[in-house]
Backbone as JSON Lines, residues from 0, in Angstrom:
{"i":0,"aa":"X","n":[-6.77,10.45,-12.89],"ca":[-5.56,9.84,-13.39],"c":[-5.1,8.78,-12.39]}
{"i":1,"aa":"X","n":[-4.97,7.57,-12.84],"ca":[-4.57,6.46,-11.98],"c":[-3.07,6.36,-11.88]}
{"i":2,"aa":"X","n":[-2.62,6.02,-10.68],"ca":[-1.2,5.87,-10.44],"c":[-0.81,4.41,-10.57]}
{"i":3,"aa":"X","n":[0.26,4.15,-11.31],"ca":[0.8,2.8,-11.39],"c":[1.58,2.55,-10.1]}
{"i":4,"aa":"X","n":[1.36,1.39,-9.5],"ca":[2.1,1.01,-8.29],"c":[2.76,-0.34,-8.55]}
{"i":5,"aa":"X","n":[3.95,-0.51,-8.03],"ca":[4.71,-1.72,-8.25],"c":[4.63,-2.63,-7.03]}
{"i":6,"aa":"X","n":[4.36,-3.9,-7.28],"ca":[4.16,-4.87,-6.2],"c":[5.04,-6.09,-6.41]}
{"i":7,"aa":"X","n":[5.33,-6.73,-5.3],"ca":[5.94,-8.06,-5.38],"c":[4.83,-9.02,-5.75]}
{"i":8,"aa":"X","n":[5.22,-10.22,-6.14],"ca":[4.22,-11.25,-6.46],"c":[3.3,-11.48,-5.25]}
{"i":9,"aa":"X","n":[3.9,-11.53,-4.06],"ca":[3.16,-11.76,-2.81],"c":[2.21,-10.62,-2.51]}
{"i":10,"aa":"X","n":[2.67,-9.4,-2.66],"ca":[1.82,-8.22,-2.38],"c":[0.64,-8.14,-3.33]}
{"i":11,"aa":"X","n":[0.86,-8.47,-4.61],"ca":[-0.21,-8.44,-5.58],"c":[-1.24,-9.52,-5.28]}
{"i":12,"aa":"X","n":[-0.76,-10.69,-4.85],"ca":[-1.66,-11.8,-4.5],"c":[-2.57,-11.38,-3.33]}
{"i":13,"aa":"X","n":[-2.01,-10.69,-2.33],"ca":[-2.79,-10.23,-1.18],"c":[-3.88,-9.24,-1.61]}
{"i":14,"aa":"X","n":[-3.52,-8.34,-2.52],"ca":[-4.5,-7.38,-3.04],"c":[-5.68,-8.1,-3.69]}
{"i":15,"aa":"X","n":[-5.36,-9.05,-4.56],"ca":[-6.41,-9.78,-5.27],"c":[-7.26,-10.61,-4.31]}
{"i":16,"aa":"X","n":[-6.64,-11.19,-3.26],"ca":[-7.41,-11.96,-2.27],"c":[-8.37,-11.06,-1.5]}
{"i":17,"aa":"X","n":[-7.91,-9.84,-1.17],"ca":[-8.79,-8.9,-0.46],"c":[-9.97,-8.52,-1.34]}
{"i":18,"aa":"X","n":[-9.71,-8.24,-2.61],"ca":[-10.79,-7.88,-3.55],"c":[-11.76,-9.04,-3.68]}
{"i":19,"aa":"X","n":[-11.26,-10.24,-3.82],"ca":[-12.1,-11.44,-3.93],"c":[-12.99,-11.59,-2.69]}
{"i":20,"aa":"X","n":[-12.43,-11.37,-1.51],"ca":[-13.18,-11.48,-0.25],"c":[-14.31,-10.44,-0.21]}
{"i":21,"aa":"X","n":[-13.98,-9.21,-0.58],"ca":[-14.99,-8.15,-0.56],"c":[-16.13,-8.44,-1.52]}
{"i":22,"aa":"X","n":[-15.79,-8.92,-2.72],"ca":[-16.82,-9.15,-3.75],"c":[-17.65,-10.4,-3.48]}
{"i":23,"aa":"X","n":[-17.03,-11.46,-2.95],"ca":[-17.73,-12.73,-2.84],"c":[-18.16,-13.12,-1.43]}
{"i":24,"aa":"X","n":[-17.72,-12.39,-0.43],"ca":[-18.13,-12.68,0.94],"c":[-18.89,-11.49,1.53]}
{"i":25,"aa":"X","n":[-18.25,-10.33,1.53],"ca":[-18.85,-9.15,2.15],"c":[-20.06,-8.62,1.38]}
{"i":26,"aa":"X","n":[-19.95,-8.53,0.06],"ca":[-21.07,-8.0,-0.74],"c":[-22.33,-8.83,-0.55]}
{"i":27,"aa":"X","n":[-22.27,-10.17,-0.66],"ca":[-23.5,-10.97,-0.43],"c":[-24.04,-10.83,0.99]}
{"i":28,"aa":"X","n":[-23.16,-10.7,1.99],"ca":[-23.59,-10.54,3.38],"c":[-24.39,-9.24,3.53]}
{"i":29,"aa":"X","n":[-23.88,-8.15,2.97],"ca":[-24.57,-6.86,3.07],"c":[-25.9,-6.89,2.32]}
{"i":30,"aa":"X","n":[-25.91,-7.53,1.17],"ca":[-27.15,-7.64,0.39],"c":[-28.21,-8.39,1.19]}
{"i":31,"aa":"X","n":[-27.8,-9.44,1.89],"ca":[-28.72,-10.2,2.73],"c":[-29.24,-9.34,3.88]}
{"i":32,"aa":"X","n":[-28.37,-8.55,4.49],"ca":[-28.79,-7.66,5.58],"c":[-29.81,-6.64,5.1]}
{"i":33,"aa":"X","n":[-29.62,-6.12,3.91],"ca":[-30.57,-5.15,3.34],"c":[-31.93,-5.81,3.12]}
{"i":34,"aa":"X","n":[-31.89,-7.02,2.55],"ca":[-33.15,-7.75,2.29],"c":[-33.88,-8.06,3.59]}
{"i":35,"aa":"X","n":[-33.14,-8.5,4.62],"ca":[-33.74,-8.81,5.91],"c":[-34.38,-7.56,6.53]}
{"i":36,"aa":"X","n":[-33.67,-6.43,6.45],"ca":[-34.18,-5.18,7.03],"c":[-35.4,-4.69,6.24]}
{"i":37,"aa":"X","n":[-35.4,-4.87,4.93],"ca":[-36.52,-4.45,4.08],"c":[-37.78,-5.23,4.45]}
{"i":38,"aa":"X","n":[-37.6,-6.51,4.8],"ca":[-38.74,-7.36,5.15],"c":[-39.41,-6.95,6.46]}
{"i":39,"aa":"X","n":[-38.75,-6.07,7.23],"ca":[-39.3,-5.68,8.54],"c":[-40.3,-4.54,8.44]}
{"i":40,"aa":"X","n":[-40.57,-4.06,7.24],"ca":[-41.63,-3.07,7.12],"c":[-41.18,-1.69,6.7]}
{"i":41,"aa":"X","n":[-41.81,-0.67,7.27],"ca":[-41.63,0.73,6.91],"c":[-40.15,1.13,6.85]}
{"i":42,"aa":"X","n":[-39.67,1.45,5.64],"ca":[-38.25,1.77,5.44],"c":[-37.87,3.15,5.97]}
{"i":43,"aa":"X","n":[-38.82,4.07,6.05],"ca":[-38.5,5.43,6.46],"c":[-38.03,5.51,7.92]}
{"i":44,"aa":"X","n":[-38.46,4.55,8.74],"ca":[-38.07,4.56,10.16],"c":[-37.25,3.31,10.52]}
{"i":45,"aa":"X","n":[-36.68,2.66,9.53],"ca":[-35.97,1.4,9.75],"c":[-34.45,1.68,9.82]}
{"i":46,"aa":"X","n":[-33.92,1.78,11.03],"ca":[-32.5,2.09,11.22],"c":[-31.61,0.98,10.66]}
{"i":47,"aa":"X","n":[-32.01,-0.27,10.79],"ca":[-31.22,-1.39,10.27],"c":[-31.05,-1.28,8.76]}
{"i":48,"aa":"X","n":[-32.13,-0.91,8.09],"ca":[-32.1,-0.77,6.63],"c":[-31.13,0.34,6.22]}
{"i":49,"aa":"X","n":[-31.24,1.49,6.88],"ca":[-30.38,2.62,6.54],"c":[-28.91,2.33,6.85]}
{"i":50,"aa":"X","n":[-28.66,1.62,7.95],"ca":[-27.27,1.25,8.3],"c":[-26.71,0.26,7.26]}
{"i":51,"aa":"X","n":[-27.53,-0.69,6.86],"ca":[-27.08,-1.67,5.85],"c":[-26.82,-1.0,4.51]}
{"i":52,"aa":"X","n":[-27.67,-0.04,4.12],"ca":[-27.47,0.7,2.86],"c":[-26.18,1.53,2.92]}
{"i":53,"aa":"X","n":[-25.92,2.14,4.07],"ca":[-24.7,2.91,4.26],"c":[-23.48,1.99,4.14]}
{"i":54,"aa":"X","n":[-23.56,0.83,4.78],"ca":[-22.46,-0.13,4.71],"c":[-22.24,-0.59,3.27]}
{"i":55,"aa":"X","n":[-23.33,-0.79,2.55],"ca":[-23.23,-1.2,1.15],"c":[-22.52,-0.13,0.32]}
{"i":56,"aa":"X","n":[-22.88,1.11,0.55],"ca":[-22.26,2.22,-0.17],"c":[-20.74,2.27,0.07]}
{"i":57,"aa":"X","n":[-20.36,2.15,1.34],"ca":[-18.93,2.17,1.68],"c":[-18.2,0.97,1.1]}
{"i":58,"aa":"X","n":[-18.84,-0.19,1.13],"ca":[-18.25,-1.41,0.57],"c":[-18.03,-1.28,-0.93]}
{"i":59,"aa":"X","n":[-19.03,-0.77,-1.63],"ca":[-18.91,-0.59,-3.08],"c":[-17.81,0.39,-3.43]}
{"i":60,"aa":"X","n":[-17.67,1.44,-2.63],"ca":[-16.59,2.4,-2.85],"c":[-15.23,1.73,-2.67]}
{"i":61,"aa":"X","n":[-15.11,0.93,-1.61],"ca":[-13.86,0.22,-1.34],"c":[-13.53,-0.77,-2.45]}
{"i":62,"aa":"X","n":[-14.54,-1.49,-2.94],"ca":[-14.32,-2.44,-4.03],"c":[-13.87,-1.72,-5.3]}
{"i":63,"aa":"X","n":[-14.51,-0.62,-5.62],"ca":[-14.14,0.15,-6.82],"c":[-12.7,0.67,-6.71]}
{"i":64,"aa":"X","n":[-12.36,1.16,-5.54],"ca":[-11.01,1.69,-5.32],"c":[-9.97,0.56,-5.46]}
{"i":65,"aa":"X","n":[-10.26,-0.58,-4.87],"ca":[-9.34,-1.71,-4.92],"c":[-9.21,-2.27,-6.35]}
{"i":66,"aa":"X","n":[-10.33,-2.29,-7.08],"ca":[-10.27,-2.72,-8.49],"c":[-9.34,-1.81,-9.29]}
{"i":67,"aa":"X","n":[-9.4,-0.52,-9.01],"ca":[-8.55,0.44,-9.68],"c":[-7.08,0.18,-9.34]}
{"i":68,"aa":"X","n":[-6.79,-0.09,-8.08],"ca":[-5.42,-0.38,-7.65],"c":[-4.92,-1.64,-8.37]}
{"i":69,"aa":"X","n":[-5.73,-2.7,-8.38],"ca":[-5.35,-3.96,-9.03],"c":[-5.12,-3.73,-10.52]}
{"i":70,"aa":"X","n":[-5.99,-2.96,-11.15],"ca":[-5.86,-2.71,-12.59],"c":[-4.59,-1.96,-12.94]}
{"i":71,"aa":"X","n":[-4.11,-1.12,-12.02],"ca":[-2.92,-0.33,-12.28],"c":[-1.66,-0.89,-11.62]}
{"i":72,"aa":"X","n":[-1.78,-2.05,-11.02],"ca":[-0.63,-2.68,-10.34],"c":[0.28,-3.33,-11.37]}
{"i":73,"aa":"X","n":[1.54,-3.25,-11.12],"ca":[2.55,-3.93,-11.95],"c":[3.39,-4.79,-11.04]}
{"i":74,"aa":"X","n":[3.62,-6.03,-11.47],"ca":[4.43,-6.95,-10.68],"c":[5.88,-6.8,-11.14]}
{"i":75,"aa":"X","n":[6.74,-6.66,-10.17],"ca":[8.17,-6.51,-10.47],"c":[8.86,-7.85,-10.34]}
{"i":76,"aa":"X","n":[9.64,-8.2,-11.36],"ca":[10.49,-9.38,-11.31],"c":[11.76,-8.97,-10.57]}
{"i":77,"aa":"X","n":[11.82,-9.39,-9.3],"ca":[12.92,-8.95,-8.44],"c":[14.29,-9.36,-8.95]}
{"i":78,"aa":"X","n":[14.37,-10.45,-9.72],"ca":[15.66,-10.89,-10.21],"c":[16.21,-9.95,-11.28]}
{"i":79,"aa":"X","n":[15.36,-9.12,-11.87],"ca":[15.79,-8.2,-12.94],"c":[16.13,-6.8,-12.42]}
{"i":80,"aa":"X","n":[16.04,-6.59,-11.1],"ca":[16.28,-5.26,-10.57],"c":[17.77,-4.9,-10.62]}
{"i":81,"aa":"X","n":[18.0,-3.66,-10.97],"ca":[19.34,-3.1,-11.0],"c":[19.73,-2.72,-9.57]}
{"i":82,"aa":"X","n":[20.86,-3.21,-9.1],"ca":[21.27,-2.88,-7.72],"c":[22.29,-1.75,-7.68]}
{"i":83,"aa":"X","n":[22.52,-1.09,-8.82],"ca":[23.49,0.01,-8.8],"c":[22.84,1.29,-8.29]}
{"i":84,"aa":"X","n":[21.5,1.36,-8.31],"ca":[20.82,2.54,-7.78],"c":[19.55,2.11,-7.06]}
{"i":85,"aa":"X","n":[19.03,2.99,-6.22],"ca":[17.84,2.7,-5.41],"c":[16.59,2.78,-6.29]}
{"i":86,"aa":"X","n":[15.83,1.67,-6.3],"ca":[14.58,1.57,-7.04],"c":[13.52,0.99,-6.11]}
{"i":87,"aa":"X","n":[12.28,0.9,-6.6],"ca":[11.24,0.21,-5.83],"c":[11.71,-1.22,-5.6]}
{"i":88,"aa":"X","n":[11.48,-1.75,-4.41],"ca":[11.85,-3.08,-3.95],"c":[13.34,-3.23,-3.65]}
{"i":89,"aa":"X","n":[14.09,-2.13,-3.69],"ca":[15.49,-2.18,-3.27],"c":[15.53,-2.18,-1.74]}
{"i":90,"aa":"X","n":[16.51,-2.89,-1.19],"ca":[16.78,-2.79,0.24],"c":[18.02,-1.9,0.35]}
{"i":91,"aa":"X","n":[17.88,-0.83,1.1],"ca":[18.92,0.18,1.17],"c":[19.44,0.3,2.6]}
{"i":92,"aa":"X","n":[20.75,0.23,2.75],"ca":[21.37,0.46,4.04],"c":[21.88,1.9,4.01]}
{"i":93,"aa":"X","n":[21.39,2.71,4.98],"ca":[21.76,4.13,4.99],"c":[22.33,4.5,6.35]}
{"i":94,"aa":"X","n":[23.09,5.61,6.37],"ca":[23.65,6.11,7.63],"c":[23.28,7.58,7.74]}
{"i":95,"aa":"X","n":[22.71,7.93,8.88],"ca":[22.4,9.32,9.18],"c":[23.72,10.03,9.4]}
{"i":96,"aa":"X","n":[24.01,11.05,8.59],"ca":[25.32,11.72,8.69],"c":[25.46,12.53,9.98]}
{"i":97,"aa":"X","n":[24.35,12.91,10.61],"ca":[24.42,13.7,11.83],"c":[24.74,12.86,13.06]}
{"i":98,"aa":"X","n":[24.05,11.72,13.22],"ca":[24.26,10.92,14.44],"c":[24.93,9.58,14.17]}
{"i":99,"aa":"X","n":[25.29,9.32,12.92],"ca":[26.0,8.1,12.48],"c":[25.21,6.81,12.69]}
{"i":100,"aa":"X","n":[23.9,6.91,12.97],"ca":[23.07,5.7,13.1],"c":[22.81,5.1,11.73]}
{"i":101,"aa":"X","n":[22.82,3.76,11.67],"ca":[22.56,3.07,10.4],"c":[21.2,2.38,10.44]}
{"i":102,"aa":"X","n":[20.55,2.38,9.27],"ca":[19.23,1.78,9.11],"c":[19.19,1.02,7.81]}
{"i":103,"aa":"X","n":[18.32,0.03,7.72],"ca":[18.05,-0.66,6.46],"c":[16.55,-0.59,6.2]}
{"i":104,"aa":"X","n":[16.19,-0.2,4.99],"ca":[14.79,-0.13,4.6],"c":[14.62,-0.79,3.24]}
{"i":105,"aa":"X","n":[13.46,-1.4,3.04],"ca":[13.07,-1.91,1.73],"c":[11.98,-0.99,1.22]}
{"i":106,"aa":"X","n":[12.16,-0.47,0.01],"ca":[11.17,0.44,-0.59],"c":[10.09,-0.37,-1.28]}
{"i":107,"aa":"X","n":[8.85,-0.19,-0.86],"ca":[7.72,-0.98,-1.37],"c":[6.56,-0.06,-1.76]}
{"i":108,"aa":"X","n":[5.52,-0.64,-2.34],"ca":[4.29,0.1,-2.67],"c":[3.61,0.55,-1.38]}
{"i":109,"aa":"X","n":[2.77,1.59,-1.46],"ca":[2.07,2.13,-0.3],"c":[1.38,1.05,0.54]}
{"i":110,"aa":"X","n":[0.64,0.18,-0.13],"ca":[-0.16,-0.81,0.61],"c":[0.68,-1.91,1.25]}
{"i":111,"aa":"X","n":[1.95,-2.03,0.86],"ca":[2.81,-3.05,1.46],"c":[3.69,-2.48,2.56]}
{"i":112,"aa":"X","n":[3.66,-1.17,2.78],"ca":[4.57,-0.58,3.75],"c":[4.25,-1.04,5.17]}
{"i":113,"aa":"X","n":[5.31,-1.27,5.93],"ca":[5.21,-1.73,7.31],"c":[6.49,-1.29,7.99]}
{"i":114,"aa":"X","n":[6.45,-0.13,8.64],"ca":[7.65,0.47,9.2],"c":[8.37,-0.44,10.19]}
{"i":115,"aa":"X","n":[7.58,-1.15,11.02],"ca":[8.19,-2.06,11.99],"c":[8.99,-3.17,11.32]}
{"i":116,"aa":"X","n":[8.56,-3.57,10.11],"ca":[9.25,-4.63,9.37],"c":[10.33,-4.05,8.45]}
{"i":117,"aa":"X","n":[10.53,-2.74,8.53],"ca":[11.57,-2.11,7.7],"c":[11.16,-1.89,6.27]}
{"i":118,"aa":"X","n":[9.85,-1.88,6.0],"ca":[9.34,-1.65,4.65],"c":[8.7,-0.26,4.61]}
{"i":119,"aa":"X","n":[9.29,0.62,3.81],"ca":[8.74,1.97,3.7],"c":[8.25,2.22,2.28]}
{"i":120,"aa":"X","n":[7.27,3.05,2.16],"ca":[6.67,3.37,0.87],"c":[7.63,4.17,0.0]}
{"i":121,"aa":"X","n":[7.63,3.87,-1.29],"ca":[8.43,4.67,-2.23],"c":[7.89,6.09,-2.3]}
{"i":122,"aa":"X","n":[6.65,6.31,-1.85],"ca":[6.04,7.64,-1.88],"c":[6.24,8.41,-0.57]}
{"i":123,"aa":"X","n":[6.87,7.78,0.42],"ca":[7.16,8.48,1.69],"c":[8.29,9.48,1.44]}
{"i":124,"aa":"X","n":[8.46,10.46,2.34],"ca":[9.55,11.41,2.14],"c":[10.92,10.72,2.05]}
{"i":125,"aa":"X","n":[11.19,9.76,2.91],"ca":[12.47,9.06,2.86],"c":[12.57,8.24,1.56]}
{"i":126,"aa":"X","n":[11.5,7.53,1.22],"ca":[11.49,6.74,-0.01],"c":[11.77,7.59,-1.24]}
{"i":127,"aa":"X","n":[11.07,8.71,-1.35],"ca":[11.29,9.61,-2.49],"c":[12.71,10.15,-2.52]}
{"i":128,"aa":"X","n":[13.24,10.46,-1.31],"ca":[14.61,10.99,-1.23],"c":[15.67,9.99,-1.62]}
{"i":129,"aa":"X","n":[15.4,8.71,-1.43],"ca":[16.38,7.67,-1.73],"c":[16.34,7.19,-3.19]}
{"i":130,"aa":"X","n":[15.18,7.29,-3.84],"ca":[15.04,6.8,-5.2],"c":[16.08,7.4,-6.14]}
{"i":131,"aa":"X","n":[16.72,6.51,-6.92],"ca":[17.68,6.96,-7.92],"c":[19.09,7.16,-7.4]}
{"i":132,"aa":"X","n":[19.28,7.12,-6.09],"ca":[20.6,7.34,-5.51],"c":[21.46,6.08,-5.68]}
{"i":133,"aa":"X","n":[22.78,6.27,-5.65],"ca":[23.72,5.16,-5.76],"c":[24.57,5.11,-4.49]}
{"i":134,"aa":"X","n":[25.32,4.0,-4.31],"ca":[26.17,3.85,-3.13],"c":[27.15,5.02,-3.07]}
{"i":135,"aa":"X","n":[27.25,5.62,-1.89],"ca":[28.13,6.77,-1.68],"c":[27.42,8.11,-1.79]}
{"i":136,"aa":"X","n":[26.25,8.14,-2.42],"ca":[25.48,9.39,-2.54],"c":[24.95,9.81,-1.16]}
{"i":137,"aa":"X","n":[24.7,11.09,-1.02],"ca":[24.06,11.65,0.17],"c":[22.65,12.07,-0.23]}
{"i":138,"aa":"X","n":[21.65,11.48,0.41],"ca":[20.25,11.84,0.17],"c":[19.84,12.89,1.19]}
{"i":139,"aa":"X","n":[19.36,14.01,0.72],"ca":[18.88,15.08,1.61],"c":[17.36,14.99,1.64]}
{"i":140,"aa":"X","n":[16.83,14.75,2.83],"ca":[15.4,14.52,2.98],"c":[14.8,15.54,3.93]}
{"i":141,"aa":"X","n":[13.75,16.22,3.45],"ca":[13.08,17.24,4.25],"c":[12.25,16.57,5.33]}
{"i":142,"aa":"X","n":[12.55,16.9,6.56],"ca":[11.8,16.37,7.71],"c":[11.2,17.56,8.46]}
{"i":143,"aa":"X","n":[10.22,17.3,9.35],"ca":[9.62,18.41,10.09],"c":[10.65,19.25,10.87]}
{"i":144,"aa":"X","n":[11.73,18.64,11.33],"ca":[12.73,19.38,12.11],"c":[13.9,19.84,11.25]}
{"i":145,"aa":"X","n":[13.75,19.86,9.93],"ca":[14.81,20.34,9.05],"c":[15.23,19.26,8.06]}
{"i":146,"aa":"X","n":[16.33,19.51,7.38],"ca":[16.83,18.57,6.37],"c":[17.71,17.51,7.04]}
{"i":147,"aa":"X","n":[17.4,16.25,6.74],"ca":[18.21,15.14,7.25],"c":[19.05,14.62,6.09]}
{"i":148,"aa":"X","n":[20.29,14.25,6.39],"ca":[21.18,13.75,5.35],"c":[21.52,12.29,5.65]}
{"i":149,"aa":"X","n":[21.33,11.44,4.64],"ca":[21.62,10.03,4.76],"c":[22.63,9.61,3.68]}
{"i":150,"aa":"X","n":[23.66,8.9,4.08],"ca":[24.63,8.36,3.12],"c":[24.16,6.97,2.72]}
{"i":151,"aa":"X","n":[24.18,6.68,1.42],"ca":[23.79,5.36,0.94],"c":[25.0,4.44,1.09]}
{"i":152,"aa":"X","n":[24.87,3.41,1.94],"ca":[25.98,2.5,2.21],"c":[25.93,1.24,1.34]}
{"i":153,"aa":"X","n":[24.71,0.76,1.07],"ca":[24.59,-0.51,0.36],"c":[23.2,-0.61,-0.27]}
{"i":154,"aa":"X","n":[23.13,-1.22,-1.45],"ca":[21.85,-1.42,-2.14],"c":[21.79,-2.9,-2.54]}
{"i":155,"aa":"X","n":[20.73,-3.57,-2.08],"ca":[20.54,-4.98,-2.44],"c":[19.09,-5.17,-2.9]}
{"i":156,"aa":"X","n":[18.77,-6.36,-3.37],"ca":[17.41,-6.67,-3.79],"c":[16.69,-7.37,-2.65]}
{"i":157,"aa":"X","n":[15.4,-6.98,-2.45],"ca":[14.49,-7.6,-1.51],"c":[15.16,-8.37,-0.49]}
């Protein structure tokens, strides 16, 4: 069962560029390596050949997986997002009720997440805990050291 993932226009473009690179640059390179190794003689004792075949197998798996992600990707029109509740691509300002620290996160697809840039996956524990909440709600999120409570202070788009 394939999972639908939501992407920004930019994130979807990056996915397609990576797939294009794998199919049109990496695949021909590996095919050439296999052919070169095959030309060297006895395949049963040819480490280069076996390494190239292994690389080909991993590359084909990666291409298939990425094709599946692209096929199930949906592009979100950010101008149409509802800012009354937390959704994918919402930027949420939250306050930890225990220590009063405030944070801002943008909820994105798994492949676009970048914690240092403030982009967290909608499938992360915090992301899941924030989805559907509105300003003023308290999100209770299970963490390794217990339940953390975050107050939703503000919801904006990207």
